[in-house]
Coordinates of C-alpha atoms (C1' of nucleotides) in Angstrom, one line a residue:
Chain A
M254 CA -5.6 41.5 -38.4
A255 CA -6.9 43.6 -35.7
S256 CA -5.9 42.6 -32.1
D257 CA -2.5 41.1 -32.2
G258 CA 0.3 42.0 -34.5
E259 CA 0.6 38.8 -36.4
A260 CA 1.7 38.6 -40.0
P261 CA -0.1 35.7 -41.7
K262 CA 1.7 36.6 -44.9
G263 CA -0.1 34.7 -47.6
A264 CA -3.6 34.5 -48.9
Q265 CA -6.0 35.8 -46.3
T266 CA -9.2 34.9 -48.1
L267 CA -8.0 31.4 -48.6
L268 CA -6.7 31.2 -45.1
N269 CA -10.0 32.5 -43.8
G270 CA -11.9 29.9 -45.7
L271 CA -9.7 27.1 -44.5
A272 CA -10.0 28.4 -41.0
L273 CA -13.8 28.0 -41.3
V274 CA -13.3 24.4 -42.3
R275 CA -11.1 23.8 -39.3
L276 CA -13.6 25.4 -37.0
V277 CA -16.4 23.3 -38.3
A278 CA -14.2 20.2 -38.0
D279 CA -13.7 21.2 -34.3
G280 CA -17.4 21.2 -33.8
V281 CA -18.7 24.7 -34.6
R282 CA -22.1 24.3 -36.2
D283 CA -23.5 27.7 -36.9
V284 CA -22.4 31.0 -38.4
P285 CA -22.8 33.1 -35.3
T286 CA -20.3 31.0 -33.5
L287 CA -18.0 31.2 -36.5
Q288 CA -18.3 35.0 -36.2
E289 CA -17.2 35.2 -32.6
R290 CA -14.3 32.8 -33.3
T291 CA -13.0 34.5 -36.4
G292 CA -14.0 38.1 -35.9
L293 CA -15.2 38.3 -39.5
R294 CA -18.5 40.0 -40.3
R295 CA -21.7 38.2 -41.0
S296 CA -21.8 39.0 -44.7
T297 CA -18.2 37.9 -45.2
L298 CA -18.8 34.7 -43.4
Y299 CA -21.9 33.8 -45.3
R300 CA -20.1 34.4 -48.6
L301 CA -17.2 32.2 -47.6
V302 CA -19.5 29.5 -46.2
Q303 CA -21.6 29.5 -49.4
T304 CA -18.4 29.1 -51.5
L305 CA -17.3 26.2 -49.3
R306 CA -20.7 24.6 -49.4
G307 CA -20.7 25.0 -53.2
E308 CA -17.4 23.1 -53.3
G309 CA -18.6 20.4 -51.0
Y310 CA -16.2 21.3 -48.2
L311 CA -19.1 22.1 -45.9
R312 CA -22.7 21.0 -45.9
D313 CA -25.9 21.8 -44.1
T314 CA -27.5 19.3 -41.8
P315 CA -30.5 19.5 -39.6
H316 CA -28.1 20.2 -36.8
G317 CA -26.2 22.9 -38.6
L318 CA -22.9 22.9 -40.5
S319 CA -20.7 20.0 -40.9
L320 CA -17.8 18.8 -43.0
G321 CA -18.9 18.0 -46.6
P322 CA -18.5 15.1 -49.0
T323 CA -15.7 16.6 -51.0
L324 CA -13.5 16.2 -47.9
I325 CA -14.3 12.5 -47.8
E326 CA -13.3 12.2 -51.4
L327 CA -10.1 14.1 -51.0
G328 CA -9.3 12.6 -47.7
F329 CA -9.4 9.1 -48.9
G330 CA -7.6 10.1 -52.0
A331 CA -4.9 11.6 -50.0
L332 CA -4.6 8.4 -48.0
S333 CA -4.4 6.1 -51.0
S334 CA -2.0 8.4 -52.8
N335 CA 0.3 8.0 -49.8
P336 CA 2.9 5.4 -50.6
L337 CA 3.5 4.5 -46.9
A338 CA -0.2 3.7 -46.3
S339 CA -0.7 1.7 -49.4
V340 CA 2.5 -0.2 -49.1
A341 CA 2.0 -1.0 -45.5
G342 CA -1.5 -2.4 -45.7
A343 CA -0.7 -6.0 -46.3
H344 CA 2.1 -6.2 -43.8
L345 CA -0.1 -4.6 -41.1
Q346 CA -2.9 -7.0 -41.8
A347 CA -0.5 -9.9 -41.4
L348 CA 0.8 -8.5 -38.1
A349 CA -2.8 -7.9 -36.9
D350 CA -3.8 -11.5 -37.8
E351 CA -0.9 -12.8 -35.9
V352 CA -1.2 -10.8 -32.7
R353 CA -4.9 -10.3 -32.6
D354 CA -4.6 -6.9 -31.1
T355 CA -5.1 -3.4 -32.5
V356 CA -2.5 -2.4 -35.0
H357 CA -1.7 1.2 -36.0
L358 CA 0.4 2.9 -38.6
A359 CA 1.1 6.6 -38.1
V360 CA 3.2 9.4 -39.3
E361 CA 4.3 12.7 -37.7
D362 CA 2.5 15.7 -39.0
H363 CA 2.7 19.2 -37.6
G364 CA 4.1 18.1 -34.3
S365 CA 1.6 15.4 -33.6
V366 CA 0.9 11.8 -34.4
L367 CA -1.4 11.3 -37.3
Y368 CA -2.9 7.8 -37.7
L369 CA -3.0 6.5 -41.3
V370 CA -4.2 3.0 -40.7
K371 CA -6.0 1.3 -37.9
I372 CA -6.8 -2.4 -37.7
P373 CA -9.0 -3.1 -34.7
G374 CA -8.0 -5.9 -32.4
Q375 CA -10.0 -9.1 -32.2
R376 CA -10.4 -9.1 -28.4
G377 CA -10.8 -6.8 -25.5
A378 CA -12.5 -3.4 -25.8
E379 CA -12.2 -1.5 -29.1
M380 CA -9.9 1.5 -29.0
R381 CA -11.4 4.8 -29.7
S382 CA -8.7 5.8 -32.0
R383 CA -9.5 6.6 -35.7
V384 CA -7.7 7.0 -38.9
G385 CA -7.1 10.8 -39.4
Q386 CA -7.0 11.4 -35.7
R387 CA -4.1 13.2 -34.0
M388 CA -2.3 12.4 -30.8
P389 CA 0.6 13.8 -28.8
L390 CA 4.0 12.5 -29.8
T391 CA 5.4 12.1 -26.3
R392 CA 2.5 10.4 -24.8
T393 CA 2.0 7.6 -27.2
G394 CA 4.1 4.6 -28.0
I395 CA 3.8 5.2 -31.7
G396 CA 4.7 8.9 -31.2
K397 CA 7.9 8.0 -29.3
A398 CA 8.9 5.7 -32.1
L399 CA 8.5 8.6 -34.5
L400 CA 10.8 10.7 -32.3
L401 CA 13.5 8.1 -31.7
D402 CA 16.0 9.8 -34.0
A403 CA 15.3 13.4 -33.0
R404 CA 17.0 13.5 -29.7
E405 CA 17.1 17.3 -29.9
R406 CA 13.4 17.5 -29.9
W407 CA 12.6 15.2 -27.0
V408 CA 12.6 17.9 -24.3
E409 CA 11.0 20.5 -26.5
R410 CA 8.1 18.2 -27.4
W411 CA 7.8 16.9 -23.9
R412 CA 7.4 20.4 -22.6
A413 CA 5.0 21.5 -25.3
E414 CA 2.7 18.5 -24.8
G415 CA 3.4 17.8 -21.2
P416 CA 1.8 20.0 -18.5
A417 CA -1.9 20.6 -18.9
D418 CA -1.5 23.7 -16.8
E419 CA 1.6 25.7 -17.7
A420 CA 0.7 28.8 -15.8
A421 CA 0.0 27.2 -12.4
A422 CA 3.2 25.6 -11.5
S423 CA 3.7 25.4 -7.8
P424 CA 7.2 24.8 -6.6
S425 CA 6.5 21.2 -5.7
A426 CA 4.8 20.5 -9.0
R427 CA 7.7 22.0 -10.8
R428 CA 10.1 19.7 -9.0
A429 CA 7.9 16.7 -9.9
G430 CA 7.7 18.0 -13.5
E431 CA 11.5 18.1 -13.8
A432 CA 11.8 14.7 -12.5
A433 CA 9.3 13.4 -15.0
E434 CA 11.1 15.1 -17.8
E435 CA 14.4 13.5 -16.9
D436 CA 12.7 10.2 -16.6
F437 CA 11.1 10.6 -20.0
V438 CA 14.5 11.4 -21.6
A439 CA 16.1 8.5 -19.9
R440 CA 13.4 6.1 -21.2
M441 CA 13.7 7.6 -24.7
E442 CA 17.4 7.0 -24.6
H443 CA 16.7 3.4 -23.8
Y444 CA 14.2 3.0 -26.5
R445 CA 16.5 4.6 -29.0
A446 CA 19.2 2.1 -28.3
G447 CA 16.7 -0.7 -28.7
G448 CA 14.9 0.6 -31.8
Y449 CA 11.4 0.3 -30.3
S450 CA 9.2 2.1 -27.8
Y451 CA 6.5 1.5 -25.2
D452 CA 3.4 3.2 -24.0
M453 CA 2.8 2.3 -20.4
E454 CA -0.8 3.7 -20.1
E455 CA 0.5 7.2 -20.3
N456 CA -1.8 8.4 -23.0
E457 CA -4.9 6.4 -22.0
P458 CA -5.2 4.6 -18.7
G459 CA -5.5 0.9 -19.2
I460 CA -4.0 0.9 -22.7
R461 CA -0.4 -0.2 -23.4
C462 CA 1.4 -0.4 -26.6
V463 CA 4.6 -1.5 -28.3
A464 CA 5.9 0.4 -31.3
A465 CA 8.7 0.6 -33.8
P466 CA 9.8 3.1 -36.5
V467 CA 9.6 2.7 -40.3
R468 CA 12.4 4.2 -42.3
D469 CA 12.9 5.1 -46.0
G470 CA 15.8 5.0 -48.4
S471 CA 17.4 8.0 -46.7
D472 CA 17.4 6.3 -43.3
A473 CA 14.9 8.9 -42.0
I474 CA 11.9 7.8 -39.9
V475 CA 8.8 8.3 -42.0
G476 CA 6.3 6.5 -39.9
A477 CA 5.8 4.0 -37.1
V478 CA 3.9 0.8 -36.4
S479 CA 2.3 -0.1 -33.1
I480 CA 0.4 -2.9 -31.3
S481 CA -2.0 -1.7 -28.7
A482 CA -4.2 -3.6 -26.2
T483 CA -5.7 -3.2 -22.8
A484 CA -3.3 -3.8 -19.9
P485 CA -4.5 -7.3 -19.0
Y486 CA -3.4 -8.5 -22.5
M487 CA -0.2 -6.6 -22.1
P488 CA 1.9 -7.9 -19.2
A489 CA 5.6 -6.9 -19.4
E490 CA 6.6 -10.2 -20.6
R491 CA 4.3 -10.1 -23.6
M492 CA 5.4 -6.6 -24.5
R493 CA 8.9 -7.9 -24.6
E494 CA 7.9 -10.7 -26.9
L495 CA 6.1 -8.3 -29.2
V496 CA 9.1 -6.0 -29.8
P497 CA 10.6 -8.2 -32.5
R498 CA 7.2 -8.8 -34.1
V499 CA 6.5 -5.1 -34.4
Q500 CA 10.1 -4.5 -35.5
G501 CA 9.7 -7.2 -38.1
A502 CA 6.6 -5.6 -39.6
A503 CA 8.2 -2.2 -39.5
A504 CA 11.3 -3.6 -41.3
D505 CA 9.2 -5.2 -44.0
I506 CA 7.5 -1.9 -44.6
S507 CA 10.8 0.0 -44.4
A508 CA 12.2 -2.4 -47.1
E509 CA 9.3 -1.5 -49.4
M510 CA 10.0 2.2 -48.7
G511 CA 13.5 1.8 -50.0
Y512 CA 15.3 1.3 -46.7
R513 CA 18.5 -0.8 -47.2
G514 CA 19.8 -1.1 -43.7
R515 CA 21.3 1.5 -41.5
R516 CA 24.1 3.4 -43.1
R517 CA 26.8 5.7 -41.6
Chain B
M174 CA -12.1 35.2 -65.7
A175 CA -10.6 35.3 -69.2
S176 CA -12.0 33.1 -71.8
D177 CA -15.7 32.3 -71.2
G178 CA -18.3 34.6 -69.6
E179 CA -18.8 32.7 -66.4
A180 CA -19.8 34.3 -63.2
P181 CA -18.2 32.4 -60.3
K182 CA -19.6 35.0 -58.0
G183 CA -18.0 34.3 -54.7
A184 CA -14.6 34.3 -53.3
Q185 CA -12.1 33.9 -56.1
T186 CA -9.1 33.5 -54.1
L187 CA -10.7 30.8 -52.1
L188 CA -12.0 29.2 -55.2
N189 CA -8.7 29.4 -56.9
G190 CA -7.0 27.7 -53.9
L191 CA -9.6 24.9 -53.8
A192 CA -9.3 24.5 -57.5
L193 CA -5.6 23.8 -57.0
V194 CA -6.5 21.1 -54.5
R195 CA -8.8 19.5 -56.9
L196 CA -6.2 19.6 -59.7
V197 CA -3.7 17.9 -57.5
A198 CA -6.3 15.3 -56.5
D199 CA -6.8 14.7 -60.2
G200 CA -3.1 13.9 -60.6
V201 CA -1.4 17.2 -61.3
R202 CA 2.0 17.1 -59.7
D203 CA 3.8 20.3 -60.5
V204 CA 3.3 24.0 -60.6
P205 CA 3.8 24.5 -64.4
T206 CA 1.0 22.1 -65.1
L207 CA -1.2 24.0 -62.6
Q208 CA -0.4 27.1 -64.5
E209 CA -1.6 25.8 -67.8
R210 CA -4.7 24.3 -66.3
T211 CA -5.7 27.4 -64.3
G212 CA -4.3 30.3 -66.3
L213 CA -3.0 31.9 -63.1
R214 CA 0.5 33.4 -63.1
R215 CA 3.5 31.7 -61.5
S216 CA 3.8 34.0 -58.6
T217 CA 0.1 33.7 -57.8
L218 CA 0.3 29.9 -57.9
Y219 CA 3.3 29.7 -55.7
R220 CA 1.7 31.9 -53.1
L221 CA -1.5 29.8 -53.1
V222 CA 0.5 26.5 -53.1
Q223 CA 2.6 27.7 -50.2
T224 CA -0.5 28.6 -48.2
L225 CA -2.1 25.2 -48.9
R226 CA 1.1 23.5 -48.0
G227 CA 1.2 25.4 -44.8
E228 CA -2.3 24.3 -43.9
G229 CA -1.5 20.7 -44.8
Y230 CA -3.8 20.5 -47.7
L231 CA -0.9 19.9 -50.1
R232 CA 2.5 18.4 -49.5
D233 CA 5.7 17.9 -51.3
T234 CA 6.9 14.4 -52.2
P235 CA 9.9 13.3 -54.2
H236 CA 7.5 13.0 -57.2
G237 CA 5.9 16.4 -56.8
L238 CA 2.8 17.7 -55.2
S239 CA 0.2 15.5 -53.6
L240 CA -2.7 15.8 -51.2
G241 CA -1.7 16.6 -47.7
P242 CA -2.3 15.1 -44.2
T243 CA -4.9 17.7 -43.2
L244 CA -7.2 16.3 -45.8
I245 CA -6.8 12.9 -44.3
E246 CA -7.7 14.3 -40.9
L247 CA -10.7 16.2 -42.2
G248 CA -11.9 13.5 -44.6
F249 CA -12.1 10.9 -41.9
G250 CA -13.7 13.5 -39.6
A251 CA -16.3 14.2 -42.2
L252 CA -17.1 10.6 -42.6
S253 CA -17.4 9.9 -38.9
S254 CA -19.5 13.0 -38.4
N255 CA -21.9 11.7 -41.0
P256 CA -24.8 10.1 -39.2
L257 CA -25.6 7.8 -42.1
A258 CA -22.1 6.3 -42.2
S259 CA -21.7 5.8 -38.5
V260 CA -25.2 4.4 -38.0
A261 CA -24.9 2.0 -40.9
G262 CA -21.6 0.4 -39.9
A263 CA -22.9 -2.4 -37.8
H264 CA -25.8 -3.3 -40.2
L265 CA -23.5 -3.4 -43.2
Q266 CA -21.0 -5.6 -41.4
A267 CA -23.8 -8.0 -40.5
L268 CA -24.9 -8.1 -44.1
A269 CA -21.4 -8.6 -45.3
D270 CA -20.8 -11.5 -42.9
E271 CA -24.0 -13.1 -44.2
V272 CA -23.5 -12.8 -47.9
R273 CA -19.7 -12.9 -48.0
D274 CA -19.6 -10.5 -51.0
T275 CA -18.6 -6.8 -51.2
V276 CA -21.0 -4.5 -49.5
H277 CA -21.2 -0.7 -50.2
L278 CA -23.0 2.2 -48.7
A279 CA -23.2 5.3 -50.9
V280 CA -24.9 8.7 -51.1
E281 CA -25.6 11.0 -54.0
D282 CA -23.4 14.0 -54.2
H283 CA -23.1 16.5 -56.9
G284 CA -24.7 14.3 -59.4
S285 CA -22.7 11.2 -58.8
V286 CA -22.4 8.3 -56.4
L287 CA -20.1 8.8 -53.5
Y288 CA -19.1 5.7 -51.6
L289 CA -19.1 6.1 -47.8
V290 CA -18.4 2.6 -46.7
K291 CA -16.9 -0.4 -48.4
I292 CA -16.6 -3.9 -46.9
P293 CA -14.6 -6.1 -49.2
G294 CA -16.0 -9.5 -50.0
Q295 CA -14.5 -12.7 -48.8
R296 CA -14.3 -14.4 -52.1
G297 CA -13.6 -13.7 -55.8
A298 CA -11.4 -10.8 -57.0
E299 CA -11.4 -7.7 -54.8
M300 CA -13.3 -4.7 -56.4
R301 CA -11.3 -1.6 -57.1
S302 CA -13.8 0.6 -55.5
R303 CA -12.8 2.8 -52.6
V304 CA -14.5 4.9 -50.0
G305 CA -14.5 8.5 -51.2
Q306 CA -14.7 7.4 -54.8
R307 CA -17.3 8.7 -57.3
M308 CA -19.2 6.7 -59.8
P309 CA -21.9 7.6 -62.4
L310 CA -25.5 7.3 -61.0
T311 CA -27.1 5.6 -64.0
R312 CA -24.4 3.0 -64.6
T313 CA -24.2 1.5 -61.1
G314 CA -26.7 -0.5 -59.1
I315 CA -26.3 1.7 -56.1
G316 CA -26.6 4.8 -58.2
K317 CA -29.9 3.6 -59.6
A318 CA -31.2 2.9 -56.1
L319 CA -30.4 6.5 -55.3
L320 CA -32.4 7.7 -58.3
L321 CA -35.4 5.5 -57.7
D322 CA -37.7 8.4 -56.5
A323 CA -36.5 11.0 -58.9
R324 CA -38.3 9.9 -62.1
E325 CA -37.8 13.4 -63.6
R326 CA -34.1 13.0 -63.5
W327 CA -33.7 9.6 -65.1
V328 CA -33.4 10.8 -68.6
E329 CA -31.3 13.9 -67.7
R330 CA -28.8 11.9 -65.8
W331 CA -28.7 9.1 -68.4
R332 CA -27.9 11.6 -71.1
A333 CA -25.3 13.4 -69.0
E334 CA -23.5 10.2 -68.1
G335 CA -24.3 8.1 -71.1
P336 CA -22.5 8.6 -74.3
A337 CA -18.8 8.8 -74.0
D338 CA -18.7 10.8 -77.3
E339 CA -21.4 13.4 -77.5
A340 CA -20.1 15.1 -80.5
A341 CA -19.7 12.2 -82.8
A342 CA -23.2 10.7 -83.1
S343 CA -23.8 9.0 -86.3
P344 CA -27.4 8.4 -87.3
S345 CA -27.3 4.7 -86.5
A346 CA -25.5 5.3 -83.2
R347 CA -28.2 7.8 -82.4
R348 CA -30.9 5.3 -83.0
A349 CA -29.2 2.8 -80.8
G350 CA -28.7 5.4 -78.2
E351 CA -32.4 6.2 -78.1
A352 CA -33.3 2.6 -77.8
A353 CA -30.9 2.2 -74.9
E354 CA -32.4 5.2 -73.2
E355 CA -35.9 3.9 -73.4
D356 CA -34.7 0.6 -72.2
F357 CA -33.0 2.3 -69.2
V358 CA -36.2 4.1 -68.3
A359 CA -38.3 1.0 -68.5
R360 CA -35.9 -0.9 -66.2
M361 CA -35.9 2.0 -63.8
E362 CA -39.7 2.0 -63.7
H363 CA -39.5 -1.7 -62.9
Y364 CA -36.9 -1.2 -60.1
R365 CA -38.9 1.7 -58.7
A366 CA -42.0 -0.5 -58.3
G367 CA -39.9 -3.2 -56.6
G368 CA -37.9 -0.9 -54.4
Y369 CA -34.5 -2.3 -55.5
S370 CA -32.1 -2.1 -58.4
Y371 CA -29.6 -4.2 -60.3
D372 CA -26.4 -3.6 -62.1
M373 CA -25.9 -6.1 -64.8
E374 CA -22.2 -5.5 -65.6
E375 CA -23.0 -2.1 -67.1
N376 CA -20.5 -0.2 -65.1
E377 CA -17.7 -2.8 -64.9
P378 CA -17.8 -5.9 -67.1
G379 CA -18.0 -9.0 -65.0
I380 CA -19.3 -7.2 -61.9
R381 CA -23.0 -7.4 -60.9
C382 CA -24.8 -5.9 -58.0
V383 CA -28.0 -5.7 -56.1
A384 CA -29.0 -2.4 -54.3
A385 CA -31.7 -0.8 -52.3
P386 CA -32.3 2.7 -51.1
V387 CA -32.1 4.1 -47.5
R388 CA -34.6 6.6 -46.4
D389 CA -34.8 9.1 -43.5
G390 CA -37.7 10.5 -41.5
S391 CA -38.9 12.6 -44.4
D392 CA -39.2 9.6 -46.7
A393 CA -36.4 11.0 -48.9
I394 CA -33.7 8.7 -50.2
V395 CA -30.5 9.6 -48.4
G396 CA -28.3 6.7 -49.4
A397 CA -28.2 3.2 -50.7
V398 CA -26.8 -0.2 -49.9
S399 CA -25.5 -2.7 -52.4
I400 CA -24.0 -6.1 -52.7
S401 CA -21.5 -6.7 -55.5
A402 CA -19.7 -9.6 -56.8
T403 CA -18.2 -11.0 -60.0
A404 CA -20.7 -12.5 -62.4
P405 CA -20.0 -16.2 -61.6
Y406 CA -21.2 -15.5 -58.0
M407 CA -24.2 -13.6 -59.2
P408 CA -26.5 -15.7 -61.3
A409 CA -30.0 -14.3 -61.8
E410 CA -31.4 -16.5 -59.2
R411 CA -29.1 -15.4 -56.5
M412 CA -29.6 -11.8 -57.4
R413 CA -33.3 -12.4 -56.8
E414 CA -32.6 -14.0 -53.4
L415 CA -30.4 -11.1 -52.4
V416 CA -33.1 -8.5 -53.0
P417 CA -34.8 -9.0 -49.7
R418 CA -31.5 -9.2 -47.9
V419 CA -30.3 -5.8 -49.2
Q420 CA -33.7 -4.4 -48.6
G421 CA -33.6 -5.7 -45.0
A422 CA -30.3 -4.1 -44.3
A423 CA -31.4 -0.8 -45.9
A424 CA -34.6 -0.9 -43.9
D425 CA -32.7 -1.4 -40.6
I426 CA -30.5 1.6 -41.5
S427 CA -33.5 3.6 -42.6
A428 CA -35.2 2.9 -39.3
E429 CA -32.2 4.3 -37.4
M430 CA -32.3 7.4 -39.7
G431 CA -35.8 8.0 -38.5
Y432 CA -37.8 6.4 -41.3
R433 CA -41.2 5.2 -40.0
G434 CA -42.6 3.6 -43.1
R435 CA -43.8 5.1 -46.3
R436 CA -46.3 7.9 -45.8
R437 CA -48.5 9.6 -48.3
Chain C
dC67 C1' -51.7 38.9 -30.8
dA68 C1' -48.1 42.2 -31.4
dA69 C1' -43.4 43.1 -31.0
dT70 C1' -38.8 41.7 -30.8
dC71 C1' -34.9 39.2 -31.8
dG72 C1' -31.7 36.5 -34.6
dC73 C1' -30.8 34.3 -38.9
dG74 C1' -29.9 34.3 -43.9
dT75 C1' -29.6 37.0 -48.1
dC76 C1' -28.4 40.9 -51.0
dC77 C1' -26.4 45.3 -52.3
dC78 C1' -23.0 48.9 -52.7
dA79 C1' -18.9 52.1 -51.6
dT80 C1' -14.4 51.7 -50.0
dA81 C1' -9.6 50.3 -49.4
dT82 C1' -7.6 46.2 -48.7
dA83 C1' -5.5 42.4 -50.4
dG84 C1' -4.6 39.5 -54.4
dT85 C1' -2.9 39.5 -59.0
dC86 C1' 0.3 40.5 -62.3
dG87 C1' 4.7 41.3 -64.4
dG88 C1' 9.3 41.2 -64.0
dA89 C1' 13.9 40.7 -61.7
dC90 C1' 16.9 37.6 -59.4
dG91 C1' 19.3 33.2 -58.1
dC92 C1' 20.0 28.5 -58.9
dA93 C1' 20.1 24.0 -60.9
dT94 C1' 20.0 21.3 -65.0
dG95 C1' 21.2 20.1 -69.5
dG96 C1' 22.5 21.0 -74.3
Chain D
dC64 C1' 29.8 27.8 -72.0
dC65 C1' 25.1 29.6 -72.5
dA66 C1' 20.3 28.5 -72.5
dT67 C1' 16.2 26.9 -70.3
dG68 C1' 13.0 26.2 -66.6
dC69 C1' 11.9 26.3 -61.7
dG70 C1' 11.3 28.6 -57.3
dT71 C1' 11.3 33.1 -54.7
dC72 C1' 10.7 37.9 -54.0
dC73 C1' 9.2 42.6 -54.8
dG74 C1' 6.4 46.7 -56.0
dA75 C1' 2.4 48.9 -58.5
dC76 C1' -2.3 48.6 -59.9
dT77 C1' -6.8 47.5 -59.6
dA78 C1' -9.7 43.8 -59.3
dT79 C1' -11.7 41.9 -55.4
dA80 C1' -12.9 40.9 -50.7
dT81 C1' -14.6 43.3 -46.9
dG82 C1' -18.0 45.4 -43.8
dG83 C1' -21.9 48.3 -43.0
dG84 C1' -26.4 48.2 -43.6
dA85 C1' -31.2 47.3 -45.5
dC86 C1' -34.6 43.7 -46.2
dG87 C1' -37.5 39.5 -45.4
dC88 C1' -38.6 35.8 -42.6
dG89 C1' -39.5 32.8 -38.9
dA90 C1' -39.2 31.8 -34.1
dT91 C1' -39.5 33.5 -29.5
dT92 C1' -41.3 36.3 -26.1
dG93 C1' -44.1 39.8 -23.8

DNA sequence: CAATCGCGTCCCATATAGTCGGACGCATGG
DNA sequence: CCATGCGTCCGACTATATGGGACGCGATTG
C-alpha cells in the first residue's frame, strides 16, 4: 500500500499474516528478511508472527522460523476431506502395483499442477516430486491432461509458463519460440483427440510420463492420473501400451466421481 | 470480545480468519453456522471467507466450504521441512518392514499427540489414525512416551484428558477416578524407569501399542515412535519383545537428531 | 575490555482499516 | 403469491492495527 497502486480489497491484516506464512514456506527464516520482503515494520511483524506462532502456523527452530504443526494438521485434513484424493487411493495403488512405476494424482489449482497423491515407483531413481508440490501445467504430462478440454487456455498458459526470460527475446529466439508454441498446440490437439497426454522429458530431463484426465458428473476435468519413470523404462512403445492403462485407472476414478460417459 | 473477559491480545482480524479455518476443519460447511459459532456479522464473515478463498485456504464444494489446496501445499511443506520427520523416514520404514505392524512417529503439540508419520501394518485391520491427526497424550502409548520426562505434568494432563464428564462426578465415580489416577502415575513411573511405554487398549479398544521416546542433542524428548496392532497380534510376551526394537529405532533417530547419550 | 550493532519485546498516539448494520437482488419454498 | 434465507455491496463509526520509538539483551567488533 505504498509503492504501486494495487487494490488488495479485502482484509489486509489477514492477508499480511497469510503472506508471512507464504514467505516462510518459501524459505524465509528470520524477521528481518520478512521486513524487507513485506515492507512492514518490525513491531507489526513481531505481533503478526507471534499470533501465527500461537496458532501453530509458524514455529521457531534452532535455524529460525519454519511452518508449524497446525499446518500439518490442516493440510492432511484438507487432503482427506478431498473426495477425489480419498476415492482415488485404491485405484491408484492398483495401477502402481501393476506398472511398478511412479503414479501421481493431481488437480489444477491457481494455474498450476498440484499433486494430491504420489505412489513412488518400485524401480529406477525415485522422483523428487512430493504431495503438495506445484508444477507448471504445460510442461508436465499430468498438467497437459488437466488442460485437455481448455483449448482456449493452451496458448495463454504456454506463454505464461514458457520462456524463462521474457524480456530478452532476440529475433531468432522469438522465431524459435513461436515454432515451439505452434508445436505445443499441435501436440495438445493430438492428445485431446486421444484423451491422454505425454511428457517427453520437457519438465525434467530423463523423466517421461503418460497421463489421462479424471472427470466428474458434469463432464469437467477435475484431476488427472499419470505414470512416470526414467527414460530407459519409457521407450515409445511402452508409453503407447500404458495409455489404456492410465485411461482405465482414470475412468475408474471418474466413475466414482459421478462421471457417466461423455455427454453432448 | 463480547461474552467473556478474554484478552486475545494480538491481531484480531488475523485470529478471526484463522478461527474460520479451524471451524471449517472441524466440519462447519456454511457461513450461517460460522456466524453462530463466532458471533461475527454476516458481512464480516463473507469478507474474511472471500479472502481465505482467494488465498486457497478455503474452497467451495458442492457440499459447502472445505479446506483449500493451499493448506495441502503448506501442510506437506511443513512436514518435509521438519527435520524429525525427514530424518526418521528410513528408520521407521525399516522397523515397519521388520515387525509388519503399524508404525507411527509423533510429536507433542499444544498438549496433544500429533502424528507426523504413519506406516500402515501389513496384517490385521488398518488403523484409522492419520498423519496430522491429534490424540490425547495420556491415553496413547506414543503420548505416554512423549510425557516420560515430564513427571510434573502427568497428573495435570491426566486430569485434563481423563474424565469425559467433569461436571457429573458422583462420589463413587470420584473414588474410582482417583484410583485410576494413582494407577496411571504408577505405571508412568514404571515406564519412565524402563524408557518405553505401553498402550493397553486404553485409547481404542482392541488396539495395543509399544512406544519409545526420541531425543535430540539437548536430551529433551522431541518425538516418539510406536508399534501398534490389534490385540490378537499383541500378547504380553510380544510386547515385551518389541520394546528393544522400538527403542532401537528411536535410538537411531535420536542419534540423527544429535543425541549423544544421556548426560547429567 | 568497551562500544556497537542487531534482535526481540513492549508501549502509546494516531489514522487506518475492519466491523457493523442495513439495503438490495436472487433463489427457494410454503 | 409472499416469506424466508443466502450472498453481495455500501457507508459511517470506532475499534483496532500500525509504526515510531524506548528498552534490554546478547553477540560481534574494534
